[in-house]
Short mmCIF file of C-alpha atoms and ligand atoms in Angstrom, two decimals:
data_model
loop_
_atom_site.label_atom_id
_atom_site.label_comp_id
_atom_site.label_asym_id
_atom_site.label_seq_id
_atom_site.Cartn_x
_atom_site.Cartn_y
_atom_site.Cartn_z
CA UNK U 112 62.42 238.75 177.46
CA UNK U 113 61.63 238.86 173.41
CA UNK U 114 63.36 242.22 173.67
CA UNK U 115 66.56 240.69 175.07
CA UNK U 116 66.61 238.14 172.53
CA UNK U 117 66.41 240.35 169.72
CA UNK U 118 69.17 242.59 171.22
CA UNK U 119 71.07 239.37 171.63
CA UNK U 120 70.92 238.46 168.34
CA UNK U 121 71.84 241.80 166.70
CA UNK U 122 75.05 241.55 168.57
CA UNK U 123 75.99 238.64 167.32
CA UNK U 124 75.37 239.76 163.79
CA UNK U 125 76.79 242.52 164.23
CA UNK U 126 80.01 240.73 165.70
CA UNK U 127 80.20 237.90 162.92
CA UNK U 128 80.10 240.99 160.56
CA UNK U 129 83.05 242.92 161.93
CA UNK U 130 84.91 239.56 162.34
CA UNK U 131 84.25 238.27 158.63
CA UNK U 132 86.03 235.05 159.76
CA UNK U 133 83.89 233.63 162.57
CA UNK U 134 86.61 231.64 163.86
CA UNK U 135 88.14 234.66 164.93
CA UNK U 136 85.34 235.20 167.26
CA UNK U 137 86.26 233.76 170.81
CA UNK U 138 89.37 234.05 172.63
CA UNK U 139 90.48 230.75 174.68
CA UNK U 140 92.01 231.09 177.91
CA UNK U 141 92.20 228.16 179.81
CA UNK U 142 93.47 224.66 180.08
CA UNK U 143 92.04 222.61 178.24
CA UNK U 144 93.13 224.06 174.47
CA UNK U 145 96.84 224.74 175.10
CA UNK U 146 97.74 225.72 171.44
CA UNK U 147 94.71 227.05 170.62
CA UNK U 148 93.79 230.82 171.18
CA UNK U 149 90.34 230.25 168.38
CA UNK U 150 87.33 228.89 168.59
CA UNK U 151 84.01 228.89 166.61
CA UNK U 152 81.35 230.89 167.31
CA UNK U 153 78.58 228.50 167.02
CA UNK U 154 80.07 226.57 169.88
CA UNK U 155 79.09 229.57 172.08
CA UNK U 156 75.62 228.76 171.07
CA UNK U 157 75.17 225.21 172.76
CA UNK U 158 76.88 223.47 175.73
CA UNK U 159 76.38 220.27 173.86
CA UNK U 160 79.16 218.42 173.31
CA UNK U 161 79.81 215.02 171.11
CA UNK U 162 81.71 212.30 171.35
CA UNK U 163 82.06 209.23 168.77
CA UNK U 164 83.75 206.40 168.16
CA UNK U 165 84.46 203.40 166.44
CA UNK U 166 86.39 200.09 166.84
CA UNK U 167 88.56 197.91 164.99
CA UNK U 168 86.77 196.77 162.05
CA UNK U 169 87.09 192.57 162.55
CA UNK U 170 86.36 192.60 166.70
CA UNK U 171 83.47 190.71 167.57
CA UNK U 172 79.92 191.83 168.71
CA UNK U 173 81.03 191.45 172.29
CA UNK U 174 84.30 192.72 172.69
CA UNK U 175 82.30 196.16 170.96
CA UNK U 176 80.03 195.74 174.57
CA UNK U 177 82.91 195.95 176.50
CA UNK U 178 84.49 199.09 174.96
CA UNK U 179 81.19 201.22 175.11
CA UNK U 180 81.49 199.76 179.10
CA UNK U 181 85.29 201.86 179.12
CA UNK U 182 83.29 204.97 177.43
CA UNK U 183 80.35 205.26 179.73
CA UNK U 184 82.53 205.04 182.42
CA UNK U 185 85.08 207.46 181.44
CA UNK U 186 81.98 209.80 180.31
CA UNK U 187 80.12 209.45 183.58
CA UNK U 188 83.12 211.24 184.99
CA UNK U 189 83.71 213.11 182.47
CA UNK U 190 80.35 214.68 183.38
CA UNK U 191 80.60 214.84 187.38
CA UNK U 192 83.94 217.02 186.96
CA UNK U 193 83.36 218.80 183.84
CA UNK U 194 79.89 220.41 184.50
CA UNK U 195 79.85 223.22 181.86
CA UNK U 196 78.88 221.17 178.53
CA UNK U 197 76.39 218.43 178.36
CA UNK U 198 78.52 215.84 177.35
CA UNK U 199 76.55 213.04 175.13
CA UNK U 200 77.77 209.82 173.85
CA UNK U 201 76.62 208.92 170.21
CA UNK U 202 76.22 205.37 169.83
CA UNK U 203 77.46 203.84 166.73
CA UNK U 204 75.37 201.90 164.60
CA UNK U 205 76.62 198.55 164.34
CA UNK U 206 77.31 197.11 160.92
CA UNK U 207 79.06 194.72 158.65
CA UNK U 208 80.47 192.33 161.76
CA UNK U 209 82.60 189.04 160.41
CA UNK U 210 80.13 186.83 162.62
CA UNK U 211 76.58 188.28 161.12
CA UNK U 212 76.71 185.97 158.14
CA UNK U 213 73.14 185.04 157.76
CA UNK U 214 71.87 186.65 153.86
CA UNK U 215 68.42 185.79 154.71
CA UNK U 216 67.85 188.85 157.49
CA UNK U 217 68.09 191.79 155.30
CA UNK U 218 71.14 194.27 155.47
CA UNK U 219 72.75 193.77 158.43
CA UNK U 220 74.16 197.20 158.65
CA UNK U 221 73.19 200.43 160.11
CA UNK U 222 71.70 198.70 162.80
CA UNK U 223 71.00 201.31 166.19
CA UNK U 224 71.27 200.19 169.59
CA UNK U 225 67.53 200.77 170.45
CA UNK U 226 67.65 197.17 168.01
CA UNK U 227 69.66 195.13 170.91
CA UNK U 228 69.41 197.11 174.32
CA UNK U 229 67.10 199.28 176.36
CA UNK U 230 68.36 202.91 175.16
CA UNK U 231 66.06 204.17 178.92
CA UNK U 232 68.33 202.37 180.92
CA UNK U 233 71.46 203.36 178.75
CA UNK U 234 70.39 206.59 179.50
CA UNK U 235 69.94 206.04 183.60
CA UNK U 236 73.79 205.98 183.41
CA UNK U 237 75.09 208.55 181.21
CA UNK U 238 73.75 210.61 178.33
CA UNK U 239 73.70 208.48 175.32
CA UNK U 240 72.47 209.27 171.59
CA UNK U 241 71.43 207.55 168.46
CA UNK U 242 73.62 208.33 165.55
CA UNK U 243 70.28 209.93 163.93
CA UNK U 244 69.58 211.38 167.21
CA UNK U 245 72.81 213.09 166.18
CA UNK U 246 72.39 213.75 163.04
CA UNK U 247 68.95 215.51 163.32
CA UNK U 248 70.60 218.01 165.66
CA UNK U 249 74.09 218.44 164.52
CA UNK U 250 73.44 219.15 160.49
CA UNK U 251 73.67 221.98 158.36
CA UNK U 252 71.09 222.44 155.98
CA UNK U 253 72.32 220.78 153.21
CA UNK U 254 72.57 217.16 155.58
CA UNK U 255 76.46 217.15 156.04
CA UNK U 256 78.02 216.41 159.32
CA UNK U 257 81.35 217.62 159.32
CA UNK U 258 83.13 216.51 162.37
CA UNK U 259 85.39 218.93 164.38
CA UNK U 260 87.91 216.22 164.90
CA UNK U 261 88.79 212.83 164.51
CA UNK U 262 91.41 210.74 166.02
CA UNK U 263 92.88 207.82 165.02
CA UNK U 264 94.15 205.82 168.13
CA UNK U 265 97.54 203.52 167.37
CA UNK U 266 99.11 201.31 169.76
CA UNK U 267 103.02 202.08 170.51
CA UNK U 268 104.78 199.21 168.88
CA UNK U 269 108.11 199.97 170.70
CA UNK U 270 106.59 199.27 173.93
CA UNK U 271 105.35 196.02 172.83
CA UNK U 272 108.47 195.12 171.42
CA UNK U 273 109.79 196.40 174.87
CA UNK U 274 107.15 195.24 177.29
CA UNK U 275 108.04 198.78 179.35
CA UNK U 276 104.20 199.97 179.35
CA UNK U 277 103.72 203.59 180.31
CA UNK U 278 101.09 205.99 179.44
CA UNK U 279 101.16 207.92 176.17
CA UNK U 280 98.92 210.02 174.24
CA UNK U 281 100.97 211.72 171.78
CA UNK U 282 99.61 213.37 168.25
CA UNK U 283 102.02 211.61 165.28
CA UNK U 284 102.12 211.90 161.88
CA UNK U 285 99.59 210.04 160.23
CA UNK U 286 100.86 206.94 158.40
CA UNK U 287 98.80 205.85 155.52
CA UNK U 288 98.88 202.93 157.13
CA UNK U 289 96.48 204.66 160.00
CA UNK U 290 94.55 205.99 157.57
CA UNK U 291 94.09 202.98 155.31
CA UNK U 292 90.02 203.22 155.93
CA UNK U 293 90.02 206.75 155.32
CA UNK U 294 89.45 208.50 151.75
CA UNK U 295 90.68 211.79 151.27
CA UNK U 296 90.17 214.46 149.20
CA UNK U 297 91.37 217.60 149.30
CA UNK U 298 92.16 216.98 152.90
CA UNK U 299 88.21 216.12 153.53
CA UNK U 300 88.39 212.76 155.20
CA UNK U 301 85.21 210.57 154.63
CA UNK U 302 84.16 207.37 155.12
CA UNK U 303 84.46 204.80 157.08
CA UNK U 304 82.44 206.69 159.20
CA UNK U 305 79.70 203.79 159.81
CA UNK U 306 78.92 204.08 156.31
CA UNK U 307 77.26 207.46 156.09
CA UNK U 308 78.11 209.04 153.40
CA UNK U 309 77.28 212.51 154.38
CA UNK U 310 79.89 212.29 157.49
CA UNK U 311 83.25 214.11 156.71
CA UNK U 312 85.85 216.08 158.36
CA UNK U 313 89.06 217.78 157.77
CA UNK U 314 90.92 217.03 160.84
CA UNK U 315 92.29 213.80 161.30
CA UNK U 316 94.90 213.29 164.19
CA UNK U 317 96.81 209.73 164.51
CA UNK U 318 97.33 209.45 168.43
CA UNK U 319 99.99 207.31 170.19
CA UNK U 320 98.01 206.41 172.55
CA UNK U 321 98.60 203.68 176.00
CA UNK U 322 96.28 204.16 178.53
CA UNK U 323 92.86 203.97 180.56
CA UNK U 324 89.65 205.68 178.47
CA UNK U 325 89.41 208.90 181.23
CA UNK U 326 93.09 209.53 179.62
CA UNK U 327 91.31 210.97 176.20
CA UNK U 328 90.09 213.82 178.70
CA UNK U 329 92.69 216.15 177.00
CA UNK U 330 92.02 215.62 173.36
CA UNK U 331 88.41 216.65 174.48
CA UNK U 332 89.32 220.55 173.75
CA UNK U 333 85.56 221.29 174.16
CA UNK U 334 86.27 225.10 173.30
CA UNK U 335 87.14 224.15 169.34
CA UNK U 336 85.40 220.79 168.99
CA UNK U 337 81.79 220.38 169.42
CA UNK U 338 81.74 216.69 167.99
CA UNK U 339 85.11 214.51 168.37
CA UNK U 340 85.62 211.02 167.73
CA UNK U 341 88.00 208.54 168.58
CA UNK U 342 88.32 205.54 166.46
CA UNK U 343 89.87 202.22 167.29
CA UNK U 344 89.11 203.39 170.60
CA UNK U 345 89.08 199.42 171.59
CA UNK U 346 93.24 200.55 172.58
CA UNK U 347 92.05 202.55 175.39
CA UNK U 348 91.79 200.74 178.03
CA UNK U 349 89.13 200.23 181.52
CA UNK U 350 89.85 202.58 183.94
CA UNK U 351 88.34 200.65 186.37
CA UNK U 352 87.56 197.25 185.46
CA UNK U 353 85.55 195.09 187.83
CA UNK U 354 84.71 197.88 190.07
CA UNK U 355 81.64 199.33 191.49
CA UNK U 356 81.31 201.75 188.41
CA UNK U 357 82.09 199.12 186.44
CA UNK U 358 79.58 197.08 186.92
CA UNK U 359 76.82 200.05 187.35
CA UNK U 360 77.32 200.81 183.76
CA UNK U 361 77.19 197.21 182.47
CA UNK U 362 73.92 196.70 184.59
CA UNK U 363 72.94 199.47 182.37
CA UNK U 364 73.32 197.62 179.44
CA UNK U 365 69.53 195.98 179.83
CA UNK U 366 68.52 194.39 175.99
CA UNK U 367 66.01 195.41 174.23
CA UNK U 368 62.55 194.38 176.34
CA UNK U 369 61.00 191.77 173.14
CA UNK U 370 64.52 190.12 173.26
CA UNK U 371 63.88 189.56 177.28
CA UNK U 372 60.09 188.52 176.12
CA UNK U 373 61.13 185.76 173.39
CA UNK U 374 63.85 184.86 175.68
CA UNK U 375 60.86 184.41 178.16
CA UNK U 376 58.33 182.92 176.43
CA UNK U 377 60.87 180.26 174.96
CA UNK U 378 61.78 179.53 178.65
CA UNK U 379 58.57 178.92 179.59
CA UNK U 380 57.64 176.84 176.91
CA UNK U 381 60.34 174.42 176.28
CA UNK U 382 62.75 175.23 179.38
CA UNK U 383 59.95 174.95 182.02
CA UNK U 384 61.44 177.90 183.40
CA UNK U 385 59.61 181.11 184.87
CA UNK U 386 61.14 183.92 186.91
CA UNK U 387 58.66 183.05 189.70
CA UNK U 388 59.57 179.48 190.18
CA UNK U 389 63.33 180.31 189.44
CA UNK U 390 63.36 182.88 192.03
CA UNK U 391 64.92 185.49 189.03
CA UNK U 392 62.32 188.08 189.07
CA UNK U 393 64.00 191.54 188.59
CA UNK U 394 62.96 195.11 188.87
CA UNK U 395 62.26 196.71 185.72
CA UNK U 396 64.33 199.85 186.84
CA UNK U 397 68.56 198.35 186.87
CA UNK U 398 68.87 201.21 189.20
CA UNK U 399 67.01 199.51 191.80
CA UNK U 400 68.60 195.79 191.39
CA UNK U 401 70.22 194.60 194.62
CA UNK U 402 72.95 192.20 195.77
CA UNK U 403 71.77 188.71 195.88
CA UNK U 404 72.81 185.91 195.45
CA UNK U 405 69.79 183.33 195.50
CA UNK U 406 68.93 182.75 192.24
CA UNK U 407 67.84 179.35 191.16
CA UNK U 408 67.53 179.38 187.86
CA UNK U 409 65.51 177.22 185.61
CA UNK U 410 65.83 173.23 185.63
CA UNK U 411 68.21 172.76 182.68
CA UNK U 412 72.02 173.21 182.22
CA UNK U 413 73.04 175.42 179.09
CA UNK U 414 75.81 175.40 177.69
CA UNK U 415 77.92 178.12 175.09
CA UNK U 416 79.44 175.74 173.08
CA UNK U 417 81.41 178.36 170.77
CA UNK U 418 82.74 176.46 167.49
CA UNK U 419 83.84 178.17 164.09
CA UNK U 420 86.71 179.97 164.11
CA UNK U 421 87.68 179.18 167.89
CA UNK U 422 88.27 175.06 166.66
CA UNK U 423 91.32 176.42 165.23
CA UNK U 424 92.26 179.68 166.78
CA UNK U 425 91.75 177.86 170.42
CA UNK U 426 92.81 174.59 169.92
CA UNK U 427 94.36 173.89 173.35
CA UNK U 428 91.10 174.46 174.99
CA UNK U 429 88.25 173.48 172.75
CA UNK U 430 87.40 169.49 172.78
CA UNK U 431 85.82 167.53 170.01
CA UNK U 432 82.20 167.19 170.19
CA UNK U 433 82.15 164.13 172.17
CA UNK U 434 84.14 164.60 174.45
CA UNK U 435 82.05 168.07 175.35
CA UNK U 436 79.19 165.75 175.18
CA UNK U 437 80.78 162.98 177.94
CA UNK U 438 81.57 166.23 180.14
CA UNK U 439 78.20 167.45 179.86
CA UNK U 440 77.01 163.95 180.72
CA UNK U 441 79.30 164.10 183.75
CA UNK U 442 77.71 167.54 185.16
CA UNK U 443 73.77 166.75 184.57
CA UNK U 444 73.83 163.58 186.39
CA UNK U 445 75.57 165.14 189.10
CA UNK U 446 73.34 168.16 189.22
CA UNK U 447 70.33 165.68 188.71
CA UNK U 448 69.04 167.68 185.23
CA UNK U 449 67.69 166.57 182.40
CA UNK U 450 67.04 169.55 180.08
CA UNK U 451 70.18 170.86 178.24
CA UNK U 452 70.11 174.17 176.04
CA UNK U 453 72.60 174.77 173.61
CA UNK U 454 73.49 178.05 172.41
CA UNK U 455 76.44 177.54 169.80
CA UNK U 456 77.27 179.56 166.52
CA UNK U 457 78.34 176.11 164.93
CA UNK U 458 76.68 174.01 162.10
CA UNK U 459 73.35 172.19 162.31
CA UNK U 460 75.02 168.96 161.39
CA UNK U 461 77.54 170.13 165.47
CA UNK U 462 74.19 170.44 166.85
CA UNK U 463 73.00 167.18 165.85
CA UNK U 464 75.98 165.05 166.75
CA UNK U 465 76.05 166.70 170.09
CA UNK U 466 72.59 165.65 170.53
CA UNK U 467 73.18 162.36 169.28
CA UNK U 468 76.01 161.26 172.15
CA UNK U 469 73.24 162.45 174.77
CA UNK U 470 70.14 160.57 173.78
CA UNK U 471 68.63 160.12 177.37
CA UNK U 472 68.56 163.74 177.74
CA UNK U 473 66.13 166.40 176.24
CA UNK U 474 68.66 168.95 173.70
CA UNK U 475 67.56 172.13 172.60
CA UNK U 476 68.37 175.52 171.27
CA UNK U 477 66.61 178.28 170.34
CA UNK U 478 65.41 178.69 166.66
CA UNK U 479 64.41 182.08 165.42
CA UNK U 480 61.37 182.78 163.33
CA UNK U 481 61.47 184.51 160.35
CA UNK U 482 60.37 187.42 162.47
CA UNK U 483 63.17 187.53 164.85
CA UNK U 484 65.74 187.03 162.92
CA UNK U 485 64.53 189.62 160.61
CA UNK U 486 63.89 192.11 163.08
CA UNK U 487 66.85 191.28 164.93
CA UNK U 488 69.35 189.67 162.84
CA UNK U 489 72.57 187.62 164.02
CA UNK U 490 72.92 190.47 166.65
CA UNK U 491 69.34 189.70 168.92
CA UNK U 492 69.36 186.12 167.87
CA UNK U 493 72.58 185.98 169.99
CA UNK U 494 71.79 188.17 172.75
CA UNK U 495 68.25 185.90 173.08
CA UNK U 496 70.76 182.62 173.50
CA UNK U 497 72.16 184.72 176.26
CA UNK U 498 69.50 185.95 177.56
CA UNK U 499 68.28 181.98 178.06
CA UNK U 500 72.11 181.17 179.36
CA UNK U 501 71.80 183.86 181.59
CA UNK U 502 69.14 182.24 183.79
CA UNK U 503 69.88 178.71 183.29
CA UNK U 504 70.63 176.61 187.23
CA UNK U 505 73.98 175.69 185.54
CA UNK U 506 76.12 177.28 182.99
CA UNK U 507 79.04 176.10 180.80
CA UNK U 508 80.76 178.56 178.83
CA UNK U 509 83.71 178.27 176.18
CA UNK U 510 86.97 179.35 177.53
CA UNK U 511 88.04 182.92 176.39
CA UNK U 512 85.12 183.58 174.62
CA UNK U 513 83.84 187.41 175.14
CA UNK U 514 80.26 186.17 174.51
CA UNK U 515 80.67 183.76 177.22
CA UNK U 516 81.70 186.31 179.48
CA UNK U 517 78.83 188.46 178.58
CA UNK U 518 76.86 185.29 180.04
CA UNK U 519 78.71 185.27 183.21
CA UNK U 520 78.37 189.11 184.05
CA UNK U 521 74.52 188.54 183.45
CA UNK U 522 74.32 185.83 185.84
CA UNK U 523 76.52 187.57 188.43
CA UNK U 524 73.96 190.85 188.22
CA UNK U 525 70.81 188.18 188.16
CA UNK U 526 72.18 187.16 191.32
CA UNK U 527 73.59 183.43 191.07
CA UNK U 528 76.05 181.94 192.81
CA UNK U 529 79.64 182.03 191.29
CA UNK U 530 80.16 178.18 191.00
CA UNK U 531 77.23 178.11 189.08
CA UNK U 532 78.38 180.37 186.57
CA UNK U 533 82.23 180.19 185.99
CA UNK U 534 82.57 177.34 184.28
CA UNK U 535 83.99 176.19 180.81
CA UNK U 536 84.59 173.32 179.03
CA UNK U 537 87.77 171.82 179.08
CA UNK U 538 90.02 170.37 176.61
CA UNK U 539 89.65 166.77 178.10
CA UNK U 540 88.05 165.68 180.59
CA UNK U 541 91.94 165.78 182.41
CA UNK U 542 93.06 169.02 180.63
CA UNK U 543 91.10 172.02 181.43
CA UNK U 544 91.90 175.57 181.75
CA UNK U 545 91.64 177.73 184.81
CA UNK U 546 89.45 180.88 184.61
CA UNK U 547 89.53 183.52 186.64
CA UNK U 548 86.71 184.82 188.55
CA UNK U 549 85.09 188.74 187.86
CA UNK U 550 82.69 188.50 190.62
CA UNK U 551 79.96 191.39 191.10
CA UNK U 552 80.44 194.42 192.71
CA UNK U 553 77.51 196.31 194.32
N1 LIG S 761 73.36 182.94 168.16
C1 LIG S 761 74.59 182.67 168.57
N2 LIG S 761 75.61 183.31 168.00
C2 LIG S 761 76.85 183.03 168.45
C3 LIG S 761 77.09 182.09 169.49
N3 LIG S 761 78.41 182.06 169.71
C4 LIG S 761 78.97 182.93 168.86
N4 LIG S 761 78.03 183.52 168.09
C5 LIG S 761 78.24 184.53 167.03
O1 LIG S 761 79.62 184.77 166.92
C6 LIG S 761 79.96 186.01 167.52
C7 LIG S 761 81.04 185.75 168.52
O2 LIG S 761 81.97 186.65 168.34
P1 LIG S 761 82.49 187.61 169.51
O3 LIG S 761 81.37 188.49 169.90
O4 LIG S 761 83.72 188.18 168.94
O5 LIG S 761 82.87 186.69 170.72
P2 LIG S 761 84.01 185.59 170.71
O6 LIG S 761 84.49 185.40 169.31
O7 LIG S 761 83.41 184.41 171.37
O8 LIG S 761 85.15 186.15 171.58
P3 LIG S 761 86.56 186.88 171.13
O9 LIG S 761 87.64 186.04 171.66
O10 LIG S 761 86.57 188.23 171.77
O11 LIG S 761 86.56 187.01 169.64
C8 LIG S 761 78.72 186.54 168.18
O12 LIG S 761 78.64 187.92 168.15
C9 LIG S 761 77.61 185.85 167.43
O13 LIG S 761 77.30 186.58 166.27
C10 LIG S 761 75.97 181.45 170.06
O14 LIG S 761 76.07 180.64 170.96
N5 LIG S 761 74.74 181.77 169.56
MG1 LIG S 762 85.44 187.11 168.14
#
C-alpha cells in the first residue's frame, strides 16, 4: 500500500514537471465545462467541492433563512444526481445586518451559524460547513483563499419592464455597477467577501440570471472550480416552495439548543407554559418529527407586533398602537386568555403604551441578560421571541413580515392547527388584509 503511494506520488511529480504549467494537466471531456478543455491538477486530488454565497447587503435576517432554504434544496439534489464530488455548502457568517443595532453586544459581525441554529441537524439534510470549517481546509500556506469563481447574479431589467418572465442564465459584461462592492486590483477581486480579508479571486462573472436555485447547476463546472460562489443569490428563486422538500430542509433549520433552553425556561417561568402540559414535546432528532396537528400550546396569546421601519413602509396594514391593543382585547376574551407576550422590535416607550390600553391583562416580553444578548446578539435575541411565539395557543403576526412567517412555519412543524397560527393584525378593526395559507407538508 505505502509502495503504491509513493509510486503515486512520483508520477505526479514527475507529470507537473513535464507540464511546467499545471493547468495544462487534465483534459475535460464532458458536459458540464463546454468551453473549457483545462483544469487544475489539484482538483484531481479531492472530490470536494464548494459552494458560497452571499445576499443582498440590506435584506433582513429572515429573508437570509429563506434563501439558504432555496440552497439546501437545490444542493440536496445536487448531491442525489451528481454523485462524483462531495458537494458542501459553506455557510456564511452573518454580519453587519441594518436591524442588529444594539452597540452594547460586541461586534456584531462574523457571527457563524453554530451562534443561531443546530449545525447537527443542518447537517441531517445536506452537507453544510462553517466558513472556518472552510478555511482550515481550503488554504494555502500563506492563509489566502483564492476562489475559483465568483458570480455576480443580476436580475433582467427588460423582463421587468416587460413582465414576459422566462428563464435566463446568461454570463454579461460586468457593469461597475455589479461590481460596486467589489475592489479590484490587478484583476484580483477582494472584499466584500464577509469581510475576510484574506478571500480573493480573479474570476468574477456578472450572470443574467431568472430562475429556480437547481438552475445554477451549469455554472457548477466542478472540473475547473473547486470553490464557486454565487452572490446576491437571494434572485434565484425556490424550486419547490411549500413542498415536501421544502419543508424537510426548513425542519432542518433547528436553533441553537440554549436558545430553545432560555426560550424554555422563560416559558416556564413567566408564560406558565411547559411542553408537557402544552402537549409540544418534540423529538430531539427533526428527522423523526411527525404530522400532527394537536398542539396546545401554552395559555397566553403572543403577538409579533413588528414596528420601525414597517410604520411607514406598510402603512396600509399596520394600525396605531391602540387600535392593535382593542384587537388584541377582542381575541383574548374570546379565547378566554389572560397572558399576552409581545415580541416587537419597537421602542420601550411602544411597549409601554401597548401595555397601558390592556391593564386587566398580564403583558410581557422577553428581556435579555447581559449574557444573552452578548452571546447572542440582536440575531438569538430574536430567534428566542420566536422561539416563545412559536408555541404560544394563539398567534398574531404582522402582515408581510418574513419574521412573522418564520413564526408560522414553526408552528405548522410543532404541529398546531392553522387557525391558530395564520393570523395578523389588521389595519382596523374593519380593514384587514388577507393572508394566504403555507400549510405543512409531511
Ligand atoms: N427581538 C426582536 N427583533 C425583531 C422583532 N421584529 C423584528 N425584529 C428585528 O428586525 C429584523 C426584522 O427584519 P427581517 O428579518 O428583514 O424581517 P421583516 O423586516 O419583518 O420582513 P421583510 O419584509 O422581509 O423585510 C429581525 O431580524 C430582528 O433583528 C421582534 O419581534 N423581536
Ligand atoms: Mg426586513
Amino acid at each position: 500500500m505505502l509502495m503504491f503511494k509513493v509510486v503515486h506520488i512520483i508520477i505526479l511529480i514527475f507529470v507537473c514537471i513535464v507540464n511546467g504549467n499545471e493547468l495544462e494537466v487534465c483534459e475535460v471531456f464532458d458536459k458540464y465545462a463546454e468551453n473549457s478543455k483545462k483544469c487544475s491538477i489539484r482538483n484531481n486530488f479531492t472530490q470536494k467541492r464548494y459552494i458560497l454565497y452571499d445576499i443582498n447587503p440590506p435584506e433582513g435576517f429572515n429573508l437570509r433563512r429563506d434563501v439558504y432554504v432555496r440552497l439546501a434544496v437545490f444542493i440536496k439534489k445536487l448531491i442525489e444526481r451528481d454523485k462524483e464530488y462531495e458537494w458542501q455548502l459553506v455557510l456564511p457568517p452573518w454580519g453587519n445586518l441594518y436591524h442588529w443595532r444594539h452597540h452594547n453586544t460586541g461586534l456584531q459581525e462574523y457571527l457563524f451559524w453554530g451562534n443561531f441554529f443546530d449545525i447537527t441537524s443542518l447537517q441531517k439534510y445536506i452537507p453544510v460547513i462553517e466558513m472556518y470549517k472552510f478555511m482550515e481546509e481550503y488554504s494555502s500556506e500563506t492563509k489566502e483563499i483564492q476562489l475559483d469563481c465568483v458570480y455576480i447574479l443580476q436580475n433582467d431589467k427588460e423582463m421587468f419592464k416587460t413582465g414576459k418572465f422566462e428563464d435566463k442564465n446568461e454570463v454579461m459584461n460586468c457593469t461597475n455597477d455589479s461590481l460596486q462592492f467589489f475592489k479590484s486590483k490587478q484583476h484580483i477581486y477582494t472584499s466584500p467577501f464577509w469581510g475576510y480579508r484574506n478571500i480573493t479571486t480573479w474570476n468574477v462573472k456578472c450572470l443574467k440570471f431568472h430562475g429556480t436555485a437547481s438552475y445554477l447547476y451549469q455554472n457548477l463546472k466542478p472540473i475547473q472550480y473547486r470553490s464557486v460562489m454565487f452572490d446576491h443569490m437571494e434572485i434565484a428563486l425556490h424550486d419547490e416552495y411549500g413542498s415536501k422538500e421544502y419543508w424537510k430542509a426548513r425542519r432542518s433549520m433547528r436553533y441553537n439548543s440554549e436558545l430553545y433552553n432560555i426560550a424554555k425556561n422563560y416559558r416556564k417561568t413567566f408564560l406558565n407554559s411547559t411542553d408537557k402540559n402544552d402537549n409540544t414535546v418534540r423529538p430531539l432528532d427533526w428527522t423523526k418529527e411527525e404530522n400532527r396537528r394537536n398542539a396546545r400550546g401554552g395559555p397566553y396569546l403572543a403577538i409579533h407586533f413588528r414596528r420601525r421601519d414597517f410604520i411607514i413602509g406598510h402603512k396600509e396594514s399596520i394600525p396605531t398602537i391602540k387600535n392593535a391593543a382593542s384587537q388584541l382585547r377582542e381575541k383574548m376574551d374570546k379565547l378566554g386568555l389572560t397572558v399576552l407576550f409581545v415580541a416587537t422590535d419597537g421602542e420601550q416607550h411602544e411597549f409601554e403604551e401597548l401595555k397601558s390600553y390592556l391593564p386587566q391583562y398580564k403583558v410581557l416580553k422577553f428581556i435579555p441578560s447581559d449574557y444573552v444578548m452578548n452571546k447572542f446578539k440582536d440575531g438569538g435575541v430574536a430567534i428566542i421571541d420566536q422561539i416563545i411565539c412559536s408555541y404560544a395557543r394563539y398567534f398574531i403576526g404582522t402582515h408581510e413580515s418574513t419574521f412573522t412567517y418564520r413564526i408560522q412555519e414553526d408552528r405548522e412543524i410543532i404541529g398546531f392547527l392553522p387557525e391558530t397560527t395564520f393570523n395578523t393584525l389588521c389595519k382596523t378593526n374593519k380593514k384587514c388584509p388577507t393572508t394566504g395559507q403555507w400549510q405543512i407538508v409531511w
